Amino acid sequence: CHQDNFVFNISAVIRHVNGFYQTVLAERPQNGNLSQYERMEKELLHKYFRGETSPQEEKLIMDWAEASGDNYREYLEERKIWNALLVHYYNIENKSSHTKRVSLLHLYKYAAAVAVIILTVGIYITFTNKTPDILSLQEISEPTLLINNKEHIALTQKSFSIEKKAAKIQNDHKNNKLSYLQQDKFSQQKEVMTNRLLIPHGKTYQLTLSDGTIVTLNAESELIFPSQFNPQTREVELKGEAYFQVAKNQDRPFIVHTDQLDIRVLGTTFNVSSYAEEKIMRTTLIEGSVSIEQNGSTQLIQPSEQYIYNKENDKIDIQVVDTNIYTSWTNNEYIFKNTTLEDILTQIGHWYKFQTTYEASSLKEKRFTFTIGRDASLDQIIRFINNTEEIYIERINENIHIKSIL
């Protein structure tokens, strides 16, 4: 009897969502009128979400979503709405057999604000069996390549050489190097794949892009890049930290997009630290020149200069720095010179898992100078800092507590 009620609830949920989904699509704000083709696509997506599409229709959806980043984002937005409605009506069916009217505007805002992957009552919605949901850094334990939002490859398991569309992809797992080789000149008719390289906690990996640019990604970082660049620009998107050695091309600027600013170069070497959870963003120039665009203004920096943006107070500063300090991670070491304890623990936190608490907030400003290899353990680093007799760090499993020395 319990099973019968359960099946009834699921059927009722899908019936509710089936009708209400179309109502939301009809009444939500639109940027202009939907064309007949766009409307057909949404109805086909709706059918796909119900699990009623044929193999040919599934292929049509996959080809459409992979055709452009805008298409894929639209697919995700529609799935968010469907998922939110499914959760909403499942809850209603569980609480009452009577249909409750819901504010369309409220529901649309809720649907657009949350991205839920439905596991509720065994209903699991994915793009295709071959397409993983958008991976996050928390879901992986080794450097991973996501090709065209469709196929993901763990890079440290084996070396390989494969051809995908107009690109040849080579992986050297022993030396932690991935390369994209452009097979021929850019063609508008050929599909340009969008790729994501994700580097988890405690790892690094080096990527050579199709133009010859070399990007070294630090731990807990992600780079989104095309299989080949278009003739006008070379654009990538960074989350986290990376060291760029950009191939010179006076006709095609290289642009790094972050969540707060854009970095434009023609050919140069620089380091970008742009972790979402950190209050400070840094762009450090080693050689060449860099143009940084933020909030409608542009700032040029020269070699040995560092562009510093404080997210908390929205302030910008440019300083002359020792660039070796900010690029030392690429040589498997950390160099700290008169660095605050808070900054030290933030940086090594990308490599060692721990949570930090302070006996007093003033301890965060204690400064230290030392160099330590990346092969050092967290306990070795703690012992080294404790031996300075400036502070005392107590570790219990993955929690460290900083105390003052009286």
mmCIF file of C-alpha atoms in Angstrom:
data_model
loop_
_atom_site.group_PDB
_atom_site.id
_atom_site.type_symbol
_atom_site.label_atom_id
_atom_site.label_comp_id
_atom_site.label_asym_id
_atom_site.label_seq_id
_atom_site.Cartn_x
_atom_site.Cartn_y
_atom_site.Cartn_z
ATOM 1 C CA CYS A 1 0.000 0.000 0.000
ATOM 2 C CA HIS A 2 2.836 2.350 0.818
ATOM 3 C CA GLN A 3 4.416 1.658 -2.571
ATOM 4 C CA ASP A 4 1.115 2.355 -4.371
ATOM 5 C CA ASN A 5 0.796 5.716 -2.619
ATOM 6 C CA PHE A 6 4.388 6.500 -3.501
ATOM 7 C CA VAL A 7 3.859 5.807 -7.227
ATOM 8 C CA PHE A 8 0.662 7.844 -7.180
ATOM 9 C CA ASN A 9 2.491 10.800 -5.653
ATOM 10 C CA ILE A 10 5.195 10.725 -8.318
ATOM 11 C CA SER A 11 2.634 10.597 -11.121
ATOM 12 C CA ALA A 12 0.701 13.457 -9.591
ATOM 13 C CA VAL A 13 3.875 15.519 -9.189
ATOM 14 C CA ILE A 14 4.784 15.125 -12.843
ATOM 15 C CA ARG A 15 1.248 15.991 -13.954
ATOM 16 C CA HIS A 16 1.354 19.190 -11.885
ATOM 17 C CA VAL A 17 4.776 20.175 -13.180
ATOM 18 C CA ASN A 18 3.879 19.286 -16.756
ATOM 19 C CA GLY A 19 1.125 21.926 -16.860
ATOM 20 C CA PHE A 20 2.592 24.511 -14.544
ATOM 21 C CA TYR A 21 5.996 24.494 -16.291
ATOM 22 C CA GLN A 22 4.385 25.724 -19.498
ATOM 23 C CA THR A 23 2.504 28.410 -17.535
ATOM 24 C CA VAL A 24 5.748 29.705 -16.037
ATOM 25 C CA LEU A 25 7.398 29.768 -19.453
ATOM 26 C CA ALA A 26 4.443 31.732 -20.861
ATOM 27 C CA GLU A 27 4.223 34.276 -18.027
ATOM 28 C CA ARG A 28 7.842 34.879 -17.032
ATOM 29 C CA PRO A 29 9.681 37.924 -18.439
ATOM 30 C CA GLN A 30 11.186 37.412 -21.894
ATOM 31 C CA ASN A 31 13.764 39.352 -23.872
ATOM 32 C CA GLY A 32 11.572 39.770 -26.928
ATOM 33 C CA ASN A 33 9.244 37.187 -28.395
ATOM 34 C CA LEU A 34 10.256 33.584 -28.678
ATOM 35 C CA SER A 35 10.595 32.361 -32.215
ATOM 36 C CA GLN A 36 8.713 29.247 -33.278
ATOM 37 C CA TYR A 37 12.000 27.327 -33.315
ATOM 38 C CA GLU A 38 12.910 28.429 -29.767
ATOM 39 C CA ARG A 39 9.454 27.510 -28.522
ATOM 40 C CA MET A 40 9.726 24.096 -30.098
ATOM 41 C CA GLU A 41 13.083 23.582 -28.406
ATOM 42 C CA LYS A 42 11.620 24.387 -24.982
ATOM 43 C CA GLU A 43 8.771 21.966 -25.510
ATOM 44 C CA LEU A 44 11.258 19.330 -26.572
ATOM 45 C CA LEU A 45 13.344 20.027 -23.465
ATOM 46 C CA HIS A 46 10.206 19.646 -21.380
ATOM 47 C CA LYS A 47 9.591 16.269 -23.002
ATOM 48 C CA TYR A 48 13.197 15.294 -22.341
ATOM 49 C CA PHE A 49 12.930 16.218 -18.656
ATOM 50 C CA ARG A 50 9.953 13.835 -18.424
ATOM 51 C CA GLY A 51 12.097 11.032 -19.907
ATOM 52 C CA GLU A 52 9.879 10.657 -22.973
ATOM 53 C CA THR A 53 12.254 11.563 -25.805
ATOM 54 C CA SER A 54 13.401 9.162 -28.500
ATOM 55 C CA PRO A 55 17.131 8.566 -29.166
ATOM 56 C CA GLN A 56 16.858 10.862 -32.191
ATOM 57 C CA GLU A 57 15.305 13.632 -30.083
ATOM 58 C CA GLU A 58 17.963 13.203 -27.386
ATOM 59 C CA LYS A 59 20.639 13.638 -30.062
ATOM 60 C CA LEU A 60 18.882 16.776 -31.311
ATOM 61 C CA ILE A 61 18.938 18.229 -27.794
ATOM 62 C CA MET A 62 22.587 17.280 -27.292
ATOM 63 C CA ASP A 63 23.638 18.845 -30.615
ATOM 64 C CA TRP A 64 21.705 22.033 -29.824
ATOM 65 C CA ALA A 65 23.159 22.375 -26.304
ATOM 66 C CA GLU A 66 26.709 21.766 -27.512
ATOM 67 C CA ALA A 67 26.439 24.252 -30.374
ATOM 68 C CA SER A 68 27.227 27.239 -28.135
ATOM 69 C CA GLY A 69 27.767 28.309 -24.561
ATOM 70 C CA ASP A 70 24.525 30.336 -24.707
ATOM 71 C CA ASN A 71 22.572 27.232 -25.669
ATOM 72 C CA TYR A 72 24.043 25.221 -22.841
ATOM 73 C CA ARG A 73 23.345 27.967 -20.307
ATOM 74 C CA GLU A 74 19.752 28.149 -21.577
ATOM 75 C CA TYR A 75 19.448 24.384 -21.152
ATOM 76 C CA LEU A 76 20.658 24.665 -17.554
ATOM 77 C CA GLU A 77 18.239 27.517 -16.813
ATOM 78 C CA GLU A 78 15.280 25.507 -18.092
ATOM 79 C CA ARG A 79 16.352 22.497 -16.068
ATOM 80 C CA LYS A 80 16.581 24.647 -12.929
ATOM 81 C CA ILE A 81 12.969 25.708 -13.416
ATOM 82 C CA TRP A 82 11.800 22.143 -13.990
ATOM 83 C CA ASN A 83 13.737 20.846 -10.995
ATOM 84 C CA ALA A 84 12.429 23.560 -8.678
ATOM 85 C CA LEU A 85 8.861 22.869 -9.770
ATOM 86 C CA LEU A 86 9.355 19.162 -9.251
ATOM 87 C CA VAL A 87 10.562 19.696 -5.698
ATOM 88 C CA HIS A 88 7.735 22.127 -4.991
ATOM 89 C CA TYR A 89 4.956 19.841 -6.163
ATOM 90 C CA TYR A 90 6.483 16.773 -4.591
ATOM 91 C CA ASN A 91 6.310 18.582 -1.240
ATOM 92 C CA ILE A 92 2.698 19.598 -1.881
ATOM 93 C CA GLU A 93 1.685 16.014 -2.725
ATOM 94 C CA ASN A 94 3.303 14.799 0.457
ATOM 95 C CA LYS A 95 1.475 17.341 2.614
ATOM 96 C CA SER A 96 -1.959 17.406 1.011
ATOM 97 C CA SER A 97 -4.024 15.905 -1.769
ATOM 98 C CA HIS A 98 -5.353 19.377 -2.643
ATOM 99 C CA THR A 99 -3.611 21.538 -5.229
ATOM 100 C CA LYS A 100 -2.276 24.795 -3.856
ATOM 101 C CA ARG A 101 -1.912 27.886 -5.969
ATOM 102 C CA VAL A 102 1.504 29.447 -5.957
ATOM 103 C CA SER A 103 2.670 32.899 -6.964
ATOM 104 C CA LEU A 104 4.197 32.626 -10.418
ATOM 105 C CA LEU A 105 6.627 35.453 -9.797
ATOM 106 C CA HIS A 106 7.755 33.995 -6.472
ATOM 107 C CA LEU A 107 8.170 30.554 -7.979
ATOM 108 C CA TYR A 108 10.121 31.819 -10.949
ATOM 109 C CA LYS A 109 12.484 33.775 -8.700
ATOM 110 C CA TYR A 110 12.968 30.676 -6.589
ATOM 111 C CA ALA A 111 13.532 28.477 -9.637
ATOM 112 C CA ALA A 112 16.081 30.849 -11.121
ATOM 113 C CA ALA A 113 17.939 31.272 -7.839
ATOM 114 C CA VAL A 114 18.652 27.629 -7.104
ATOM 115 C CA ALA A 115 20.310 24.927 -9.163
ATOM 116 C CA VAL A 116 19.147 21.612 -7.851
ATOM 117 C CA ILE A 117 19.922 18.176 -9.180
ATOM 118 C CA ILE A 118 16.955 16.076 -8.247
ATOM 119 C CA LEU A 119 17.710 12.903 -6.391
ATOM 120 C CA THR A 120 14.374 13.102 -4.569
ATOM 121 C CA VAL A 121 12.426 9.788 -4.577
ATOM 122 C CA GLY A 122 14.765 8.251 -7.115
ATOM 123 C CA ILE A 123 14.196 10.853 -9.834
ATOM 124 C CA TYR A 124 17.598 11.732 -11.288
ATOM 125 C CA ILE A 125 17.718 14.206 -14.141
ATOM 126 C CA THR A 126 20.893 14.446 -16.248
ATOM 127 C CA PHE A 127 21.705 15.777 -19.669
ATOM 128 C CA THR A 128 22.530 12.392 -21.238
ATOM 129 C CA ASN A 129 24.052 9.212 -19.899
ATOM 130 C CA LYS A 130 27.359 10.339 -21.309
ATOM 131 C CA THR A 131 27.104 13.883 -20.002
ATOM 132 C CA PRO A 132 28.079 14.398 -16.342
ATOM 133 C CA ASP A 133 26.473 17.221 -14.427
ATOM 134 C CA ILE A 134 28.709 20.228 -14.062
ATOM 135 C CA LEU A 135 31.631 19.024 -12.012
ATOM 136 C CA SER A 136 32.853 20.977 -9.028
ATOM 137 C CA LEU A 137 36.262 20.952 -7.381
ATOM 138 C CA GLN A 138 34.734 19.293 -4.330
ATOM 139 C CA GLU A 139 33.692 16.291 -6.420
ATOM 140 C CA ILE A 140 37.133 15.357 -7.758
ATOM 141 C CA SER A 141 40.311 14.054 -6.160
ATOM 142 C CA GLU A 142 42.681 14.415 -9.101
ATOM 143 C CA PRO A 143 43.159 16.834 -12.025
ATOM 144 C CA THR A 144 40.244 16.354 -14.394
ATOM 145 C CA LEU A 145 39.494 17.503 -17.932
ATOM 146 C CA LEU A 146 35.864 18.096 -18.911
ATOM 147 C CA ILE A 147 35.509 18.122 -22.696
ATOM 148 C CA ASN A 148 32.635 20.087 -24.188
ATOM 149 C CA ASN A 149 30.503 19.520 -21.072
ATOM 150 C CA LYS A 150 30.127 15.931 -22.208
ATOM 151 C CA GLU A 151 33.104 13.790 -21.293
ATOM 152 C CA HIS A 152 35.435 13.947 -18.316
ATOM 153 C CA ILE A 153 38.883 12.389 -18.069
ATOM 154 C CA ALA A 154 40.978 11.872 -14.941
ATOM 155 C CA LEU A 155 44.416 13.038 -16.045
ATOM 156 C CA THR A 156 46.780 11.427 -13.538
ATOM 157 C CA GLN A 157 45.754 7.841 -14.319
ATOM 158 C CA LYS A 158 47.416 7.477 -17.717
ATOM 159 C CA SER A 159 49.009 9.303 -20.636
ATOM 160 C CA PHE A 160 47.055 9.520 -23.879
ATOM 161 C CA SER A 161 46.768 11.181 -27.267
ATOM 162 C CA ILE A 162 43.294 11.643 -28.722
ATOM 163 C CA GLU A 163 41.722 13.691 -31.497
ATOM 164 C CA LYS A 164 38.550 15.666 -30.846
ATOM 165 C CA LYS A 165 37.099 17.741 -33.693
ATOM 166 C CA ALA A 166 39.843 20.137 -34.838
ATOM 167 C CA ALA A 167 42.117 19.542 -31.825
ATOM 168 C CA LYS A 168 44.597 16.904 -30.804
ATOM 169 C CA ILE A 169 44.771 16.432 -27.034
ATOM 170 C CA GLN A 170 47.882 14.951 -25.444
ATOM 171 C CA ASN A 171 48.330 14.114 -21.782
ATOM 172 C CA ASP A 172 51.608 13.311 -20.017
ATOM 173 C CA HIS A 173 50.455 12.051 -16.641
ATOM 174 C CA LYS A 174 53.988 11.464 -15.321
ATOM 175 C CA ASN A 175 54.953 15.125 -15.744
ATOM 176 C CA ASN A 176 51.467 16.557 -15.098
ATOM 177 C CA LYS A 177 51.200 18.183 -18.519
ATOM 178 C CA LEU A 178 48.235 18.514 -20.865
ATOM 179 C CA SER A 179 48.497 19.925 -24.400
ATOM 180 C CA TYR A 180 46.015 21.052 -27.045
ATOM 181 C CA LEU A 181 47.459 21.009 -30.560
ATOM 182 C CA GLN A 182 45.547 22.826 -33.274
ATOM 183 C CA GLN A 183 45.180 20.537 -36.276
ATOM 184 C CA ASP A 184 44.513 23.242 -38.872
ATOM 185 C CA LYS A 185 43.478 26.858 -39.253
ATOM 186 C CA PHE A 186 40.380 28.096 -37.494
ATOM 187 C CA SER A 187 37.169 27.387 -39.379
ATOM 188 C CA GLN A 188 33.740 28.764 -38.557
ATOM 189 C CA GLN A 189 32.228 25.539 -39.864
ATOM 190 C CA LYS A 190 34.106 23.343 -37.408
ATOM 191 C CA GLU A 191 32.846 22.916 -33.882
ATOM 192 C CA VAL A 192 34.988 24.633 -31.252
ATOM 193 C CA MET A 193 34.860 22.660 -28.038
ATOM 194 C CA THR A 194 34.659 24.370 -24.673
ATOM 195 C CA ASN A 195 36.838 22.647 -22.094
ATOM 196 C CA ARG A 196 37.330 22.878 -18.347
ATOM 197 C CA LEU A 197 40.480 21.863 -16.522
ATOM 198 C CA LEU A 198 39.822 21.370 -12.800
ATOM 199 C CA ILE A 199 42.614 21.035 -10.247
ATOM 200 C CA PRO A 200 41.595 19.759 -6.820
ATOM 201 C CA HIS A 201 43.021 20.401 -3.376
ATOM 202 C CA GLY A 202 46.754 19.671 -3.114
ATOM 203 C CA LYS A 203 47.496 19.311 -6.860
ATOM 204 C CA THR A 204 48.873 21.326 -9.788
ATOM 205 C CA TYR A 205 48.841 20.770 -13.544
ATOM 206 C CA GLN A 206 50.315 22.436 -16.614
ATOM 207 C CA LEU A 207 48.290 23.132 -19.762
ATOM 208 C CA THR A 208 49.532 24.177 -23.195
ATOM 209 C CA LEU A 209 46.771 25.906 -25.152
ATOM 210 C CA SER A 210 46.324 25.661 -28.914
ATOM 211 C CA ASP A 211 48.207 28.955 -29.494
ATOM 212 C CA GLY A 212 51.245 27.765 -27.517
ATOM 213 C CA THR A 213 50.406 29.653 -24.323
ATOM 214 C CA ILE A 214 51.448 27.702 -21.215
ATOM 215 C CA VAL A 215 49.212 27.869 -18.138
ATOM 216 C CA THR A 216 50.196 26.320 -14.809
ATOM 217 C CA LEU A 217 47.194 25.878 -12.547
ATOM 218 C CA ASN A 218 47.507 25.861 -8.770
ATOM 219 C CA ALA A 219 45.458 23.770 -6.376
ATOM 220 C CA GLU A 220 41.697 24.396 -6.094
ATOM 221 C CA SER A 221 41.626 26.151 -9.470
ATOM 222 C CA GLU A 222 39.759 25.878 -12.744
ATOM 223 C CA LEU A 223 40.354 27.120 -16.279
ATOM 224 C CA ILE A 224 37.695 27.278 -18.999
ATOM 225 C CA PHE A 225 39.159 27.446 -22.517
ATOM 226 C CA PRO A 226 38.312 26.615 -26.150
ATOM 227 C CA SER A 227 39.891 23.839 -28.188
ATOM 228 C CA GLN A 228 41.084 26.548 -30.559
ATOM 229 C CA PHE A 229 40.940 30.331 -30.454
ATOM 230 C CA ASN A 230 39.102 32.472 -32.974
ATOM 231 C CA PRO A 231 41.040 34.806 -35.309
ATOM 232 C CA GLN A 232 40.255 37.943 -33.283
ATOM 233 C CA THR A 233 40.961 37.136 -29.632
ATOM 234 C CA ARG A 234 42.207 34.425 -27.271
ATOM 235 C CA GLU A 235 39.937 34.276 -24.229
ATOM 236 C CA VAL A 236 39.910 32.041 -21.158
ATOM 237 C CA GLU A 237 38.150 32.126 -17.791
ATOM 238 C CA LEU A 238 39.977 31.541 -14.502
ATOM 239 C CA LYS A 239 38.785 30.599 -11.050
ATOM 240 C CA GLY A 240 41.583 30.250 -8.518
ATOM 241 C CA GLU A 241 45.258 30.755 -9.298
ATOM 242 C CA ALA A 242 47.314 30.319 -12.462
ATOM 243 C CA TYR A 243 50.700 31.281 -13.905
ATOM 244 C CA PHE A 244 50.448 32.368 -17.558
ATOM 245 C CA GLN A 245 53.223 32.344 -20.142
ATOM 246 C CA VAL A 246 51.357 33.869 -23.056
ATOM 247 C CA ALA A 247 52.510 33.220 -26.619
ATOM 248 C CA LYS A 248 53.139 36.502 -28.411
ATOM 249 C CA ASN A 249 50.619 37.526 -31.049
ATOM 250 C CA GLN A 250 50.247 41.236 -31.759
ATOM 251 C CA ASP A 251 47.047 40.676 -33.738
ATOM 252 C CA ARG A 252 45.163 38.619 -31.167
ATOM 253 C CA PRO A 253 45.046 39.828 -27.555
ATOM 254 C CA PHE A 254 44.959 37.204 -24.821
ATOM 255 C CA ILE A 255 42.226 37.906 -22.248
ATOM 256 C CA VAL A 256 41.819 36.262 -18.855
ATOM 257 C CA HIS A 257 38.349 36.704 -17.385
ATOM 258 C CA THR A 258 37.870 36.446 -13.628
ATOM 259 C CA ASP A 259 34.790 37.106 -11.513
ATOM 260 C CA GLN A 260 35.952 40.657 -10.743
ATOM 261 C CA LEU A 261 38.172 41.849 -13.595
ATOM 262 C CA ASP A 262 39.634 41.119 -17.035
ATOM 263 C CA ILE A 263 43.337 40.939 -17.838
ATOM 264 C CA ARG A 264 44.377 41.751 -21.415
ATOM 265 C CA VAL A 265 47.840 41.035 -22.847
ATOM 266 C CA LEU A 266 49.516 40.416 -26.193
ATOM 267 C CA GLY A 267 52.359 38.251 -24.980
ATOM 268 C CA THR A 268 53.739 38.229 -21.471
ATOM 269 C CA THR A 269 54.245 36.291 -18.240
ATOM 270 C CA PHE A 270 52.116 36.916 -15.182
ATOM 271 C CA ASN A 271 50.446 35.270 -12.200
ATOM 272 C CA VAL A 272 46.784 35.670 -11.239
ATOM 273 C CA SER A 273 45.369 34.726 -7.838
ATOM 274 C CA SER A 274 41.576 34.972 -7.927
ATOM 275 C CA TYR A 275 40.062 32.579 -5.405
ATOM 276 C CA ALA A 276 36.368 33.283 -4.860
ATOM 277 C CA GLU A 277 36.536 32.762 -1.092
ATOM 278 C CA GLU A 278 39.541 35.071 -0.576
ATOM 279 C CA LYS A 279 39.147 38.811 -0.008
ATOM 280 C CA ILE A 280 42.285 39.798 -1.984
ATOM 281 C CA MET A 281 42.853 39.351 -5.733
ATOM 282 C CA ARG A 282 46.383 39.749 -7.078
ATOM 283 C CA THR A 283 47.782 40.064 -10.592
ATOM 284 C CA THR A 284 51.573 39.956 -10.559
ATOM 285 C CA LEU A 285 53.502 40.847 -13.715
ATOM 286 C CA ILE A 286 56.824 39.129 -14.363
ATOM 287 C CA GLU A 287 57.590 40.400 -17.861
ATOM 288 C CA GLY A 288 55.843 42.288 -20.673
ATOM 289 C CA SER A 289 52.850 44.496 -19.963
ATOM 290 C CA VAL A 290 49.332 43.909 -18.749
ATOM 291 C CA SER A 291 46.133 45.918 -19.070
ATOM 292 C CA ILE A 292 43.601 45.298 -16.300
ATOM 293 C CA GLU A 293 39.985 46.244 -16.936
ATOM 294 C CA GLN A 294 37.670 46.625 -13.959
ATOM 295 C CA ASN A 295 34.406 48.506 -13.461
ATOM 296 C CA GLY A 296 34.845 50.474 -16.674
ATOM 297 C CA SER A 297 38.404 51.637 -15.943
ATOM 298 C CA THR A 298 41.705 50.380 -17.330
ATOM 299 C CA GLN A 299 45.038 50.203 -15.520
ATOM 300 C CA LEU A 300 48.418 49.303 -16.982
ATOM 301 C CA ILE A 301 51.053 47.619 -14.839
ATOM 302 C CA GLN A 302 54.750 47.070 -15.532
ATOM 303 C CA PRO A 303 57.116 44.187 -14.693
ATOM 304 C CA SER A 304 57.521 43.589 -10.932
ATOM 305 C CA GLU A 305 54.291 45.436 -10.236
ATOM 306 C CA GLN A 306 51.304 43.845 -8.595
ATOM 307 C CA TYR A 307 47.681 44.892 -9.025
ATOM 308 C CA ILE A 308 45.849 44.299 -5.738
ATOM 309 C CA TYR A 309 42.081 44.401 -5.420
ATOM 310 C CA ASN A 310 40.399 44.201 -2.020
ATOM 311 C CA LYS A 311 36.875 42.814 -2.438
ATOM 312 C CA GLU A 312 35.784 43.872 1.048
ATOM 313 C CA ASN A 313 36.429 47.608 0.697
ATOM 314 C CA ASP A 314 36.519 47.757 -3.129
ATOM 315 C CA LYS A 315 39.975 49.368 -3.055
ATOM 316 C CA ILE A 316 42.725 48.980 -5.648
ATOM 317 C CA ASP A 317 46.446 49.275 -4.996
ATOM 318 C CA ILE A 318 49.528 48.827 -7.172
ATOM 319 C CA GLN A 319 52.812 47.869 -5.537
ATOM 320 C CA VAL A 320 56.306 46.878 -6.587
ATOM 321 C CA VAL A 321 56.928 43.355 -5.268
ATOM 322 C CA ASP A 322 59.413 40.504 -5.315
ATOM 323 C CA THR A 323 57.707 38.394 -7.989
ATOM 324 C CA ASN A 324 59.495 35.238 -6.812
ATOM 325 C CA ILE A 325 57.314 35.224 -3.713
ATOM 326 C CA TYR A 326 54.111 35.071 -5.743
ATOM 327 C CA THR A 327 55.323 32.547 -8.310
ATOM 328 C CA SER A 328 57.281 30.242 -5.982
ATOM 329 C CA TRP A 329 54.420 27.738 -5.966
ATOM 330 C CA THR A 330 55.238 26.916 -9.602
ATOM 331 C CA ASN A 331 58.641 25.627 -8.391
ATOM 332 C CA ASN A 332 57.099 23.387 -5.719
ATOM 333 C CA GLU A 333 57.919 25.646 -2.819
ATOM 334 C CA TYR A 334 56.476 28.517 -0.844
ATOM 335 C CA ILE A 335 58.494 31.656 -0.176
ATOM 336 C CA PHE A 336 57.216 33.901 2.589
ATOM 337 C CA LYS A 337 58.876 37.235 3.365
ATOM 338 C CA ASN A 338 57.423 39.247 6.214
ATOM 339 C CA THR A 339 54.083 37.604 5.427
ATOM 340 C CA THR A 340 51.172 37.678 7.848
ATOM 341 C CA LEU A 341 50.153 34.409 9.481
ATOM 342 C CA GLU A 342 46.690 34.773 7.977
ATOM 343 C CA ASP A 343 48.120 34.970 4.451
ATOM 344 C CA ILE A 344 50.474 32.040 5.093
ATOM 345 C CA LEU A 345 47.677 29.788 6.301
ATOM 346 C CA THR A 346 45.438 30.882 3.422
ATOM 347 C CA GLN A 347 48.066 29.931 0.845
ATOM 348 C CA ILE A 348 49.056 26.583 2.316
ATOM 349 C CA GLY A 349 45.368 25.882 2.896
ATOM 350 C CA HIS A 350 45.081 25.097 -0.808
ATOM 351 C CA TRP A 351 47.428 22.189 -0.203
ATOM 352 C CA TYR A 352 46.636 20.945 3.287
ATOM 353 C CA LYS A 353 43.136 20.396 4.605
ATOM 354 C CA PHE A 354 42.511 22.181 7.891
ATOM 355 C CA GLN A 355 40.190 24.630 9.610
ATOM 356 C CA THR A 356 41.677 27.547 11.517
ATOM 357 C CA THR A 357 40.611 29.317 14.701
ATOM 358 C CA TYR A 358 42.439 32.093 16.551
ATOM 359 C CA GLU A 359 42.563 32.797 20.244
ATOM 360 C CA ALA A 360 42.706 36.492 19.303
ATOM 361 C CA SER A 361 42.263 38.160 15.932
ATOM 362 C CA SER A 362 45.497 40.122 16.437
ATOM 363 C CA LEU A 363 47.416 36.856 15.950
ATOM 364 C CA LYS A 364 46.496 36.931 12.275
ATOM 365 C CA GLU A 365 48.861 39.878 11.805
ATOM 366 C CA LYS A 366 51.966 38.105 13.147
ATOM 367 C CA ARG A 367 54.603 38.095 10.392
ATOM 368 C CA PHE A 368 57.047 35.392 9.359
ATOM 369 C CA THR A 369 59.843 34.876 6.836
ATOM 370 C CA PHE A 370 60.732 31.394 5.613
ATOM 371 C CA THR A 371 60.856 29.104 2.600
ATOM 372 C CA ILE A 372 59.455 25.607 2.649
ATOM 373 C CA GLY A 373 59.159 22.878 0.039
ATOM 374 C CA ARG A 374 55.804 21.638 -1.113
ATOM 375 C CA ASP A 375 56.758 18.132 -0.018
ATOM 376 C CA ALA A 376 56.770 19.249 3.634
ATOM 377 C CA SER A 377 53.920 17.957 5.756
ATOM 378 C CA LEU A 378 51.509 20.204 7.602
ATOM 379 C CA ASP A 379 52.990 19.031 10.914
ATOM 380 C CA GLN A 380 56.467 20.088 9.755
ATOM 381 C CA ILE A 381 55.201 23.571 8.895
ATOM 382 C CA ILE A 382 53.447 23.850 12.250
ATOM 383 C CA ARG A 383 56.593 22.772 14.118
ATOM 384 C CA PHE A 384 58.654 25.306 12.197
ATOM 385 C CA ILE A 385 56.306 28.172 13.084
ATOM 386 C CA ASN A 386 56.053 27.034 16.706
ATOM 387 C CA ASN A 387 59.860 27.028 16.985
ATOM 388 C CA THR A 388 59.897 30.766 16.318
ATOM 389 C CA GLU A 389 58.225 31.145 19.739
ATOM 390 C CA GLU A 390 56.039 33.917 18.350
ATOM 391 C CA ILE A 391 52.836 31.896 18.632
ATOM 392 C CA TYR A 392 51.727 28.357 19.388
ATOM 393 C CA ILE A 393 49.724 26.310 16.884
ATOM 394 C CA GLU A 394 47.804 23.356 18.248
ATOM 395 C CA ARG A 395 46.557 20.751 15.792
ATOM 396 C CA ILE A 396 43.770 18.244 16.411
ATOM 397 C CA ASN A 397 43.038 16.225 13.271
ATOM 398 C CA GLU A 398 42.019 18.784 10.617
ATOM 399 C CA ASN A 399 41.552 21.644 13.079
ATOM 400 C CA ILE A 400 44.339 24.001 14.075
ATOM 401 C CA HIS A 401 44.059 26.567 16.839
ATOM 402 C CA ILE A 402 46.463 29.492 17.137
ATOM 403 C CA LYS A 403 47.314 30.700 20.619
ATOM 404 C CA SER A 404 49.494 33.473 21.908
ATOM 405 C CA ILE A 405 52.629 32.748 23.952
ATOM 406 C CA LEU A 406 52.486 34.603 27.240
#
